[in-house]
Each structure stands twice: as structure tokens, then as C-alpha cells.
mmCIF file of C-alpha atoms in Angstrom:
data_model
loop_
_atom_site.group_PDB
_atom_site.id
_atom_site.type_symbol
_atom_site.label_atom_id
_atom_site.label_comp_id
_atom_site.label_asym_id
_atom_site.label_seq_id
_atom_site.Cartn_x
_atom_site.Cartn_y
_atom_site.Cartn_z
ATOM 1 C CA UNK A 403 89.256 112.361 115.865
ATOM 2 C CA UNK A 404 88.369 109.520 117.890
ATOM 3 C CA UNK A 405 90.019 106.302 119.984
ATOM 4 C CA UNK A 406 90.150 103.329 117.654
ATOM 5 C CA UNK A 407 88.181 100.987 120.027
ATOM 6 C CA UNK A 408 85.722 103.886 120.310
ATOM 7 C CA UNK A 409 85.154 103.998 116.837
ATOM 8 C CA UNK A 410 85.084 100.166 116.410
ATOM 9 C CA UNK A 411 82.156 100.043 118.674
ATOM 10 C CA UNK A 412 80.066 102.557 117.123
ATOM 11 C CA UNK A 413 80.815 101.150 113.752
ATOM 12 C CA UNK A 414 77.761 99.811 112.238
ATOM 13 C CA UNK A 415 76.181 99.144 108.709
ATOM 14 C CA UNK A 416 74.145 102.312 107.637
ATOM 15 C CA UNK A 417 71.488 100.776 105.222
ATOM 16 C CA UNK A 418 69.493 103.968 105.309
ATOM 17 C CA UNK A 419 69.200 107.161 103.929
ATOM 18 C CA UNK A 420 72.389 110.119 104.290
ATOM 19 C CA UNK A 421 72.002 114.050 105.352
ATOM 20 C CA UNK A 422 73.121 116.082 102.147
ATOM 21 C CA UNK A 423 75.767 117.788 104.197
ATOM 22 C CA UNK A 424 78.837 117.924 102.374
ATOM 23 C CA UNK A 425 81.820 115.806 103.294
ATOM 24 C CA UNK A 426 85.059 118.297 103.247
ATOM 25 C CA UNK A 427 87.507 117.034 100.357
ATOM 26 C CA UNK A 428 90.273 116.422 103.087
ATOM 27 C CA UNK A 429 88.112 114.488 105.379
ATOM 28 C CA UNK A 430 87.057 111.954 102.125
ATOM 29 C CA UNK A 431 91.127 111.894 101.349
ATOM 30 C CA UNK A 432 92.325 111.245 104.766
ATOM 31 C CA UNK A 433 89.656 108.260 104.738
ATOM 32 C CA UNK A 434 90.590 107.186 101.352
ATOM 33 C CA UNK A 435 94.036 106.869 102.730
ATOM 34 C CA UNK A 436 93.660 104.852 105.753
ATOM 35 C CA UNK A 437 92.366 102.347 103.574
ATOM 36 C CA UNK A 438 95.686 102.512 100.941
ATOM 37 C CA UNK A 439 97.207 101.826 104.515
ATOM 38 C CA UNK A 440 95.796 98.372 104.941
ATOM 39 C CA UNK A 441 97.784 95.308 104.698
ATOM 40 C CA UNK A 442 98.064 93.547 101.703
ATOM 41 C CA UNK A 443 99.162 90.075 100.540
ATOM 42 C CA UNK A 444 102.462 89.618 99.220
ATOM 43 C CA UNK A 445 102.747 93.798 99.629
ATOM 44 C CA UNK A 446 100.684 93.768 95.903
ATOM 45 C CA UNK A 447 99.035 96.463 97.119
ATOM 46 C CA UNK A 448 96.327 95.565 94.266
ATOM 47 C CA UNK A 449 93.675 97.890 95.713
ATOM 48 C CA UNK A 450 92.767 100.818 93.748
ATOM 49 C CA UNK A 451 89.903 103.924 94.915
ATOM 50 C CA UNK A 452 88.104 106.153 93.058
ATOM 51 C CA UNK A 453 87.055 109.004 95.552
ATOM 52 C CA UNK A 454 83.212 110.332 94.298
ATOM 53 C CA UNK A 455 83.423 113.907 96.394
ATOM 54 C CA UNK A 456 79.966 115.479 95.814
ATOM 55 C CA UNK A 457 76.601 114.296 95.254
ATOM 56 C CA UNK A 458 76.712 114.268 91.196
ATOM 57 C CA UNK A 459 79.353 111.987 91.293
ATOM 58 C CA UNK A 460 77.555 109.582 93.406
ATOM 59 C CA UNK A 461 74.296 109.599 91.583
ATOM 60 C CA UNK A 462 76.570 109.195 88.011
ATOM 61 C CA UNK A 463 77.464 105.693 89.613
ATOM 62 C CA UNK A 464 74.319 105.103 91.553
ATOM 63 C CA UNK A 465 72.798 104.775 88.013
ATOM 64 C CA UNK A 466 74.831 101.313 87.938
ATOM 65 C CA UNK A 467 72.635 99.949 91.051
ATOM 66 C CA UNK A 468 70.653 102.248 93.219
ATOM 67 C CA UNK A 469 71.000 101.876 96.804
ATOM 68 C CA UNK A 470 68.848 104.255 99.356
ATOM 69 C CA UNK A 471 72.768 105.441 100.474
ATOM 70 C CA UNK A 472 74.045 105.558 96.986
ATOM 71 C CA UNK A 473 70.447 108.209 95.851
ATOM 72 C CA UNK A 474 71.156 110.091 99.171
ATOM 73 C CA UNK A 475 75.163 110.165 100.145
ATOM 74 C CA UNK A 476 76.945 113.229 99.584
ATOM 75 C CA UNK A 477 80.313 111.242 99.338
ATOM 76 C CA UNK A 478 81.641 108.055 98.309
ATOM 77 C CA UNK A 479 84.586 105.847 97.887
ATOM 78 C CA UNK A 480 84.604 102.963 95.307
ATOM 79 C CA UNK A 481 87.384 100.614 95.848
ATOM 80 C CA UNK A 482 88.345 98.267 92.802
ATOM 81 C CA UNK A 483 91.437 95.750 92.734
ATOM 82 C CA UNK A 484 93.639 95.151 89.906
ATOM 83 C CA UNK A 485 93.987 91.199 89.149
ATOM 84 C CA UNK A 486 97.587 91.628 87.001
ATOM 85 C CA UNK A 487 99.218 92.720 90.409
ATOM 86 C CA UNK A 488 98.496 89.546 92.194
ATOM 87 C CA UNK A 489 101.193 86.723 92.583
ATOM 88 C CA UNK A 490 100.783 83.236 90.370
ATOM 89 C CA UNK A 491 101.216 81.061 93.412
ATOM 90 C CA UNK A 492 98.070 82.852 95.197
ATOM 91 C CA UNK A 493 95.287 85.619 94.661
ATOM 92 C CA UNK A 494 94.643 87.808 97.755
ATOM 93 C CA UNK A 495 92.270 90.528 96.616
ATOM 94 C CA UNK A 496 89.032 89.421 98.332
ATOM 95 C CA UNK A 497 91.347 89.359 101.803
ATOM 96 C CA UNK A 498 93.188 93.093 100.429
ATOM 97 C CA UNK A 499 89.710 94.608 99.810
ATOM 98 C CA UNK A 500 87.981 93.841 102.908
ATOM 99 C CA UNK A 501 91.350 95.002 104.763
ATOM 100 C CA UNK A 502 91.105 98.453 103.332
ATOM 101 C CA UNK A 503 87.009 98.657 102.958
ATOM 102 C CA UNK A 504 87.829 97.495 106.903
ATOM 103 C CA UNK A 505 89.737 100.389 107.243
ATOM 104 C CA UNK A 506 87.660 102.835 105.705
ATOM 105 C CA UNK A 507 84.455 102.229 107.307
ATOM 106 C CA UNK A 508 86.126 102.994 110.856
ATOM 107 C CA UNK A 509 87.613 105.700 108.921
ATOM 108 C CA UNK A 510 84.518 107.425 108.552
ATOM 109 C CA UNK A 511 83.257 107.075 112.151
ATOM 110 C CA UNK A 512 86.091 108.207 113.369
ATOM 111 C CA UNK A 513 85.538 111.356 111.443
ATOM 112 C CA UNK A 514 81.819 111.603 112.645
ATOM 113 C CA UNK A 515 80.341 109.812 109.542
ATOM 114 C CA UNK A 516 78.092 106.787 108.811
ATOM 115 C CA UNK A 517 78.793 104.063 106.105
ATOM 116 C CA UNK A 518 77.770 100.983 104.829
ATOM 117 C CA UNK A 519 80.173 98.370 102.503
ATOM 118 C CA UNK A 520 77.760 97.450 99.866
ATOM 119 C CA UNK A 521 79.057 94.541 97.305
ATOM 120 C CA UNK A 522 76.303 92.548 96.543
ATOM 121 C CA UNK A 523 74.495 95.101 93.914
ATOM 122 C CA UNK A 524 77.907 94.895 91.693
ATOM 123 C CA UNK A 525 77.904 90.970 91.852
ATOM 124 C CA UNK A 526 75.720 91.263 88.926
ATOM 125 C CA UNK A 527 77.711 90.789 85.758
ATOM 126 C CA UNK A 528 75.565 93.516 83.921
ATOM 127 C CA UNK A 529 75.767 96.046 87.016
ATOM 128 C CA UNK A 530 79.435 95.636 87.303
ATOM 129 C CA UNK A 531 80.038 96.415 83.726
ATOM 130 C CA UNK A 532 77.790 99.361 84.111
ATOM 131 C CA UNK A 533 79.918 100.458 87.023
ATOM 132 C CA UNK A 534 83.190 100.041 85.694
ATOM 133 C CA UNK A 535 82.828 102.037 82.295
ATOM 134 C CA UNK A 536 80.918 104.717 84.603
ATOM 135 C CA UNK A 537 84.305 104.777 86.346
ATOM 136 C CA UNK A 538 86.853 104.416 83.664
ATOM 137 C CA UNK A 539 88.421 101.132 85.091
ATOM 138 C CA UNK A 540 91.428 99.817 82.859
ATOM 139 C CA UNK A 541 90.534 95.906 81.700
ATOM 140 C CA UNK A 542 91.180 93.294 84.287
ATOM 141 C CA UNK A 543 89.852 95.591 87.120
ATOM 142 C CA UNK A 544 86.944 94.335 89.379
ATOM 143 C CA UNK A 545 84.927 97.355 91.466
ATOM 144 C CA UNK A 546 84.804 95.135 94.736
ATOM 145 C CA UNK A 547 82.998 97.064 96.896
ATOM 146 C CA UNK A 548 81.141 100.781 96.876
ATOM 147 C CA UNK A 549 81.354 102.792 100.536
ATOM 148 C CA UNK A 550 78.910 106.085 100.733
ATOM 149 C CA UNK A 551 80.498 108.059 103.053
ATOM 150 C CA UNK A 552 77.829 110.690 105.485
ATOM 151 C CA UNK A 553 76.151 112.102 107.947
ATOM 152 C CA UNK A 554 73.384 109.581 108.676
ATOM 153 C CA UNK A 555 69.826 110.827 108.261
ATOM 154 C CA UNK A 556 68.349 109.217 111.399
ATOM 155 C CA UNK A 557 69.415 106.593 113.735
ATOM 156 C CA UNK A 558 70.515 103.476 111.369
ATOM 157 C CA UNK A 559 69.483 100.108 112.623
ATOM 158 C CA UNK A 560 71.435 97.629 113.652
ATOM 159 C CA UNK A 561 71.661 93.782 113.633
ATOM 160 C CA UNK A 562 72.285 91.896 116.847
ATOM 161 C CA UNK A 563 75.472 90.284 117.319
ATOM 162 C CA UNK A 564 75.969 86.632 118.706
ATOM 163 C CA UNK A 565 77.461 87.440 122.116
ATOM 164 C CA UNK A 566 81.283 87.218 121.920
ATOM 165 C CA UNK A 567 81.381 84.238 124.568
ATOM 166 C CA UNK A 568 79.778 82.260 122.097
ATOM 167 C CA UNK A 569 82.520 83.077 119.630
ATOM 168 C CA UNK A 570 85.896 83.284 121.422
ATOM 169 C CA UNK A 571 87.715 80.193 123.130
ATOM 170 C CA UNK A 572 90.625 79.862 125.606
ATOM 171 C CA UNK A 573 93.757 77.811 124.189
ATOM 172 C CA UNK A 574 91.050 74.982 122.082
ATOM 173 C CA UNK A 575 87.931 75.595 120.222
ATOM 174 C CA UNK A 576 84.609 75.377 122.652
ATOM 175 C CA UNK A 577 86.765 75.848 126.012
ATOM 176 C CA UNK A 578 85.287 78.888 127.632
ATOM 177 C CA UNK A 579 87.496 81.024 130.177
ATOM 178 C CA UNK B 53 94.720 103.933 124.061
ATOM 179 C CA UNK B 54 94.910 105.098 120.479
ATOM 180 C CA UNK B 55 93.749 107.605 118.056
ATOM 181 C CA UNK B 56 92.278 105.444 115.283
ATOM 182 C CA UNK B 57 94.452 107.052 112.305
ATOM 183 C CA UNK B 58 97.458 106.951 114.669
ATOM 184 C CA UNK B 59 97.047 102.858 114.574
ATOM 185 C CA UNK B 60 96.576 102.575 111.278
ATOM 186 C CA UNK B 61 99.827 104.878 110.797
ATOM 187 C CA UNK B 62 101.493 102.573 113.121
ATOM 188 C CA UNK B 63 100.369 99.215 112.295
ATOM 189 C CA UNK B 64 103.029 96.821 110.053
ATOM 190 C CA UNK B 65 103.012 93.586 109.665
ATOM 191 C CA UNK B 66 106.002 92.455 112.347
ATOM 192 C CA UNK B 67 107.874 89.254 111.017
ATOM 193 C CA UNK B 68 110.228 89.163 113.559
ATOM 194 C CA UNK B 69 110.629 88.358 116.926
ATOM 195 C CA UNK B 70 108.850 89.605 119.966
ATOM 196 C CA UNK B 71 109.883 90.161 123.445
ATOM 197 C CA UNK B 72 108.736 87.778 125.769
ATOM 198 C CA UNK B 73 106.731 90.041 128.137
ATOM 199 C CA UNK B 74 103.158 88.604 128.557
ATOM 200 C CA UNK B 75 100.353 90.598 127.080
ATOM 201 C CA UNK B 76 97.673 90.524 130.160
ATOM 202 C CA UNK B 77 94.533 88.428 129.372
ATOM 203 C CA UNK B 78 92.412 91.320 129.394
ATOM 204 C CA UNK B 79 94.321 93.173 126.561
ATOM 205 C CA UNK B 80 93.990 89.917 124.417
ATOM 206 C CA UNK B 81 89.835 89.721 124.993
ATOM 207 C CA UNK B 82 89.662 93.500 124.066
ATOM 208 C CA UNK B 83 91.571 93.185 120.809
ATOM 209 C CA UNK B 84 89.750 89.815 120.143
ATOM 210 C CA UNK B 85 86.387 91.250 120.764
ATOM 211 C CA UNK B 86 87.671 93.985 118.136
ATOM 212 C CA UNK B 87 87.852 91.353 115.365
ATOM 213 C CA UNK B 88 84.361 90.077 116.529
ATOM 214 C CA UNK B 89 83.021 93.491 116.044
ATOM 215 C CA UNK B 90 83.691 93.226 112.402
ATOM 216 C CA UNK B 91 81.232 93.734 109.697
ATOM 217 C CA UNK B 92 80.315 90.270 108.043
ATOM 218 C CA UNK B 93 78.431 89.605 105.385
ATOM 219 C CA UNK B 94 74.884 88.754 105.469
ATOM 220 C CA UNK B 95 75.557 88.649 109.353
ATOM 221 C CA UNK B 96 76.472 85.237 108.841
ATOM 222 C CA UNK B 97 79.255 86.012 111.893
ATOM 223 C CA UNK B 98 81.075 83.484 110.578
ATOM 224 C CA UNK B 99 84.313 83.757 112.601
ATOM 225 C CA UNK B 100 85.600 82.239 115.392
ATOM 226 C CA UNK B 101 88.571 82.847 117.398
ATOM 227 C CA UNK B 102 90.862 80.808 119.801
ATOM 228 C CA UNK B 103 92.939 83.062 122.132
ATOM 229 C CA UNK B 104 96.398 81.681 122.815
ATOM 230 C CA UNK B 105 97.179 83.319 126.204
ATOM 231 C CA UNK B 106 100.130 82.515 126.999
ATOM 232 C CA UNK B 107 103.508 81.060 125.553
ATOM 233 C CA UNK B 108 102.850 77.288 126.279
ATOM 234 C CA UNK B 109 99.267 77.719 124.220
ATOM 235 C CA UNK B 110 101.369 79.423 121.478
ATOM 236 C CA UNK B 111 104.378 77.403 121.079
ATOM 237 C CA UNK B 112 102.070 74.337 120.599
ATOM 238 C CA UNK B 113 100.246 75.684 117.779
ATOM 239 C CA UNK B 114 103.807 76.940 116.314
ATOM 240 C CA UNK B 115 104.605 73.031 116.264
ATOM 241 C CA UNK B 116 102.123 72.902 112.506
ATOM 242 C CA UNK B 117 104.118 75.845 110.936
ATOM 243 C CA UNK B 118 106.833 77.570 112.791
ATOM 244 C CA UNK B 119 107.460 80.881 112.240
ATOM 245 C CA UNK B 120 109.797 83.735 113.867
ATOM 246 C CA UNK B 121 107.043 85.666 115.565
ATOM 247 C CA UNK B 122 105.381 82.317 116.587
ATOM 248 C CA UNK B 123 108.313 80.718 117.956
ATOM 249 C CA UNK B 124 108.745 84.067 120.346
ATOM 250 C CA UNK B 125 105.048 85.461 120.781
ATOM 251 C CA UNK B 126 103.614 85.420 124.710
ATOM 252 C CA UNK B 127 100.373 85.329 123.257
ATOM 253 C CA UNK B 128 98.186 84.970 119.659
ATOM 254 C CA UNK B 129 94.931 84.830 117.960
ATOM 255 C CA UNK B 130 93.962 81.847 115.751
ATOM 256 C CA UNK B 131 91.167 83.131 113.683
ATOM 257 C CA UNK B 132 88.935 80.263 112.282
ATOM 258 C CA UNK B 133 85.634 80.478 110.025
ATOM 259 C CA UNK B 134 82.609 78.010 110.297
ATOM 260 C CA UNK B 135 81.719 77.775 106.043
ATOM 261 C CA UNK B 136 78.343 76.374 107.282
ATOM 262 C CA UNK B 137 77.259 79.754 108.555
ATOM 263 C CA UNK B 138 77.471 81.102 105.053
ATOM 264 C CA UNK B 139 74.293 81.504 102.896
ATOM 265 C CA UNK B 140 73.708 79.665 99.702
ATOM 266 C CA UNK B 141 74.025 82.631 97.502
ATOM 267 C CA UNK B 142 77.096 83.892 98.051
ATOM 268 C CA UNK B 143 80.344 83.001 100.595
ATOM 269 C CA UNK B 144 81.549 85.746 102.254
ATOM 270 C CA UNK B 145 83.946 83.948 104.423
ATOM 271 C CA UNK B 146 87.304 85.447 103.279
ATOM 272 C CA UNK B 147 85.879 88.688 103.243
ATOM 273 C CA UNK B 148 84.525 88.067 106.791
ATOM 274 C CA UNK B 149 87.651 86.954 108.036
ATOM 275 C CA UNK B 150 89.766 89.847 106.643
ATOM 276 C CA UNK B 151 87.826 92.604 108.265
ATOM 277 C CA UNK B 152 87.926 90.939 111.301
ATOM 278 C CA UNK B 153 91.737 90.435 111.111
ATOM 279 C CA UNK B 154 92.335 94.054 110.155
ATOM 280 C CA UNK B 155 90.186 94.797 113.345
ATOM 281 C CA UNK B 156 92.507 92.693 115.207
ATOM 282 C CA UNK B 157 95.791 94.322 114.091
ATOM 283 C CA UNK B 158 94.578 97.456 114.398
ATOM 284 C CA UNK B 159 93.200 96.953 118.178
ATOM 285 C CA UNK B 160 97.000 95.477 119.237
ATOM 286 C CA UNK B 161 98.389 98.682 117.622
ATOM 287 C CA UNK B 162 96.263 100.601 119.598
ATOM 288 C CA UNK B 163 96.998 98.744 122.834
ATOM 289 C CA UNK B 164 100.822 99.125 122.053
ATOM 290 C CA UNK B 165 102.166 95.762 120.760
ATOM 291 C CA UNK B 166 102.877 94.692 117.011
ATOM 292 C CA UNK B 167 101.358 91.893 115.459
ATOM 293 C CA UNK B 168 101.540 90.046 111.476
ATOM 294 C CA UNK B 169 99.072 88.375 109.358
ATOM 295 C CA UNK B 170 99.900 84.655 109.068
ATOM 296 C CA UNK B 171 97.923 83.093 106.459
ATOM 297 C CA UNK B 172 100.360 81.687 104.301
ATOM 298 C CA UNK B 173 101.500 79.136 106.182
ATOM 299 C CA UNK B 174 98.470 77.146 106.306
ATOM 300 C CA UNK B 175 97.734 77.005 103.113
ATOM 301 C CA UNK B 176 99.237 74.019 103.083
ATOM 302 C CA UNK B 177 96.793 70.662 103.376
ATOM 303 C CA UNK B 178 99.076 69.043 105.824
ATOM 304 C CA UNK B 179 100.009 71.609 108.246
ATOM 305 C CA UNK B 180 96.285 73.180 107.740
ATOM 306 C CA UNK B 181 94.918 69.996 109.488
ATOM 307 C CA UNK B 182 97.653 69.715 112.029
ATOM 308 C CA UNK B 183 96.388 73.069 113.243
ATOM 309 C CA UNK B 184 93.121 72.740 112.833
ATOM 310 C CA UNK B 185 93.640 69.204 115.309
ATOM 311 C CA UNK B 186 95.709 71.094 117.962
ATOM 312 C CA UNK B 187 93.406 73.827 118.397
ATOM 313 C CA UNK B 188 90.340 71.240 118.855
ATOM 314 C CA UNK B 189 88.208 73.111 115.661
ATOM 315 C CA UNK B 190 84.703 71.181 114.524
ATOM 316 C CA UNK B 191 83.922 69.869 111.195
ATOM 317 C CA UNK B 192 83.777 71.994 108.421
ATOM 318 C CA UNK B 193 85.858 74.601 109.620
ATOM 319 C CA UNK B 194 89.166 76.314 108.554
ATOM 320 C CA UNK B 195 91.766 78.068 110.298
ATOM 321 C CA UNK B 196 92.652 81.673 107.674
ATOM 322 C CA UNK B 197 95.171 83.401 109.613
ATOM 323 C CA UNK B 198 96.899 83.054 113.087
ATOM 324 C CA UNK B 199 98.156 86.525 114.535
ATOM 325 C CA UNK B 200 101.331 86.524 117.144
ATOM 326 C CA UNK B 201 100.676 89.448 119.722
ATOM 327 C CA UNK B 202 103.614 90.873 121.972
ATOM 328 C CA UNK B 203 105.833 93.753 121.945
ATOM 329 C CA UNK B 204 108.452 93.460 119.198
ATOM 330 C CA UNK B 205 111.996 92.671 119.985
ATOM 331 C CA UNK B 206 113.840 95.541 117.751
ATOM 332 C CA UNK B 207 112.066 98.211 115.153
ATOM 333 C CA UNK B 208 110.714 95.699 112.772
ATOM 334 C CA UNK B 209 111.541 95.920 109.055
ATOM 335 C CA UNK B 210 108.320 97.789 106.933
ATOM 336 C CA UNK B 211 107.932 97.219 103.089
ATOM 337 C CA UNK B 212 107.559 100.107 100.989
ATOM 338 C CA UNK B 213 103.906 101.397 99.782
ATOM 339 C CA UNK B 214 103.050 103.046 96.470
ATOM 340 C CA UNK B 215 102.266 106.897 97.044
ATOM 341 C CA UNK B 216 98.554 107.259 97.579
ATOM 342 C CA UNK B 217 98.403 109.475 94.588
ATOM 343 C CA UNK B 218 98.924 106.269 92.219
ATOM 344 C CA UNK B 219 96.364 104.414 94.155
ATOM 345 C CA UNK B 220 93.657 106.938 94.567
ATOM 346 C CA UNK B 221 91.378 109.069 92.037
ATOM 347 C CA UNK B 222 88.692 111.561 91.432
ATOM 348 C CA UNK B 223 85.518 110.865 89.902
ATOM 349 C CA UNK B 224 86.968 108.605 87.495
ATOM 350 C CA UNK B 225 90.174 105.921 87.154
ATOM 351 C CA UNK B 226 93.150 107.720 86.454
ATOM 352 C CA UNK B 227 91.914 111.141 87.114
ATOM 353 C CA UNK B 228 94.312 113.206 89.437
ATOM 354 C CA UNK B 229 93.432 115.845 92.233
#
């Protein structure tokens, strides 16, 4: 358990390779969760997650597009969103699933774990499709984003942020404190 | 000072009124440099943010698209991205912006106040631009959401969620527990 601007700050991408310790089925629920507990758009709640507890399930979807954390992480949550539930007069699911994939990665750290929000492999037409019969996803469901959830084999790097003067004004854009 | 699942479990999106006790400047740079600690894609750090102190800053941006927690905040955060930052390949701005909202919601939670997700309201071209000109942003830039900060004025209504057990599967779509 951890303070949320604790976790915030140790929150980082983990690009590398996961410990095969097992993540408890609770602790992968209770992080599953705080993403369901995200806001969404128009309450449409469109987000849908299939919860990959053990390391067979992983590698069955790491087949779609291998990833050093998909071939190593013990856990996983893939988080797809379900078009029909979106309103006519606006679609929200990119700003829904980044809420909840938001949610989950601080999730994890504040359960001890390392994770990393990888999207770009399933942009692929062909890897998506791959990825959504491997998880039984009803038509008109997109997998948005795959999060493998661990204990972090090694100190992940990080990228440096631009320093947050540089990126937060006072009452207009450009005025500094 | 918050537990991290104890914010989530408290956060809703307030669409009411607020009280009009100020929210110190330090409490608004921690839960802006929350959204800045975001993960973005490709690093592109896309977002900016203008922090509206104090009621004067926030009743003038209120002027483009009133709202009830606008018209009564003591202070907000206008959250703007920069679509020039983003790489050619792919534009990760909405999903940039939505993490780093989430953050933001989450961090005035955990500091005790309520907040809301105003996107909606500048959506539209006119009052889009308005805003954009009061808050002094550059070319190329668009304001996505503009979040009221202050302790709410009454128990604010909550919309109901789908039980987690609809949303959320094993191994495959539509597989219970």
C-alpha cells in the first residue's frame, strides 16, 4: 500500500525484462479494478479487461507481438474498449483507455510492481487481429493497450523529463510564477 | 495525504458547486506536477498546463463556457497539448492528455478537494478559440479539458458503474472467475 503521490513518482515505463515471481490473483484483481474505476466519457464505461494471471497466459498472447515484458511477465492485464457503447455525438475511448491504463500502471506500483503500457505492437492491423481471436473479443472490440504487470528484473531505465517549469504557467500560457 | 486506492475509491467527477475556500498555491503545483508526471507517448511530453490560482484567473476563463463548478471554483487547471510535439507516425495526444488528467484528479483527491473533467465544453469551434485566446496559448495548440479544483459545496451526485465482474475476465473475453 502506498501514498498516491508516492507512487506517481516512482511510476515509470518498464521496457525491460520481469522476475518470474508470481503476482497473487487478488493483487492482479484489485489492480484490474482501479482501472474499471476510472472516469469515463458520457459514464459509457466502454472499457473492457481481460486479466492474464500466470505466465502461460501471457506467452498465449505474447505470440500476437513479442515484447521483452510480454516473454518474461508473470502477469498481465489487456484492456480492450467496446465501440457500440460510445455516444453518436462523440467517441471517447482513446481518452477512457488511457484513464484506466492511467490507473492501472500506478496500480501496480503501488502494490510493489513494475509496468509498462505498450500499444504500439497492436497498431498493426495483422497483430491486432492475432490478439483479439487469442482473446475471444466479441466484433467491434479494439485491444487498446496490453499492461505486464511484475516484479522488475533489474533497475528499468528511465527517460528524462522536460523540467515542469518549462511546462506549467501561472494564469496565461508562458507566464512563469 | 492519500493511500493511492483510497483516491481512486474517492475520486468522482463533481459537477456541482464548490466552496469558495482557496486551495493554497502549493497544493495546485503538486497536483499539477502530478499530471506532468504522466506517461506520454513516445515521450513526446506533449502537455501543457495553465494553473488558474485563484478565483479572478478562473472566472475569466469561465467567461468561453460557463459551467457550475467553473462559475464557483477558487482555483483550476487548463490542460493544453502542443500537436507539434507529436511524431509523424502516430499522435498520441489524446492519450497523453488523458493520463495526465487522470493524474490530476487523482492528486486533488488525494489532497482532499473534488474536481470534474471538462472537455465537453470546448468542443465547440467558437468557445474552443475564445479559451484558447484568454489563456494566451501558441499556435497549433488545443485546450482538451479544464479541471475546477476546490472543496465541494454538498456530497456531490455519483453515476452508477457496471459491477467489475461484467467488465473484467480471465484469460479470455467473457470468461468468469
Amino acid at each position: 500500500m502506498m501514498e498516491y503521490f508516492q507512487a506517481v513518482e516512482q511510476r515509470y515505463s518498464h521496457k525491460e525484462r520481469f522476475l518470474p515471481t508470481p503476482v497473487p490473483l487478488n493483487h492482479l484483481e484489485r489492480i484490474a479494478k482501479a482501472g474499471l474505476a476510472a472516469p469515463t466519457g458520457t459514464n459509457s464505461q466502454c472499457v473492457r479487461l481481460v486479466l492474464l494471471p500466470d505466465r502461460e497466459s501471457v506467452q498465449t498472447l505474447c505470440a500476437a507481438a513479442p515484447t521483452a515484458g510480454m516473454e518474461t511477465a508473470p502477469a498481465a492485464v489487456a484492456l480492450l474498449t467496446d465501440s457500440s457503447a460510445q455516444q453518436a455525438w462523440h467517441n471517447f475511448e482513446l481518452e477512457d483507455y488511457a484513464a484506466a491504463a492511467e490507473n492501472i500502471l500506478l496500480a501496480a506500483v503501488a502494490l510493489g510492481y513494475a509496468s509498462v503500457w505498450l500499444d504500439s505492437p497492436y497498431f498493426d492491423e495483422e497483430k491486432q487481429q492475432t490478439a483479439l481471436t487469442i482473446l475471444g473479443a466479441p466484433e467491434g472490440f479494439t485491444l487498446r493497450v496490453v499492461l505486464p504487470i511484475g516484479l522488475p528484473d533489474g533497475e528499468g531505465s528511465r527517460r528524462g523529463k522536460i523540467p515542469c517549469e518549462e511546462r506549467m504557467f501561472y494564469r496565461k500560457y508562458g507566464v512563469s510564477r
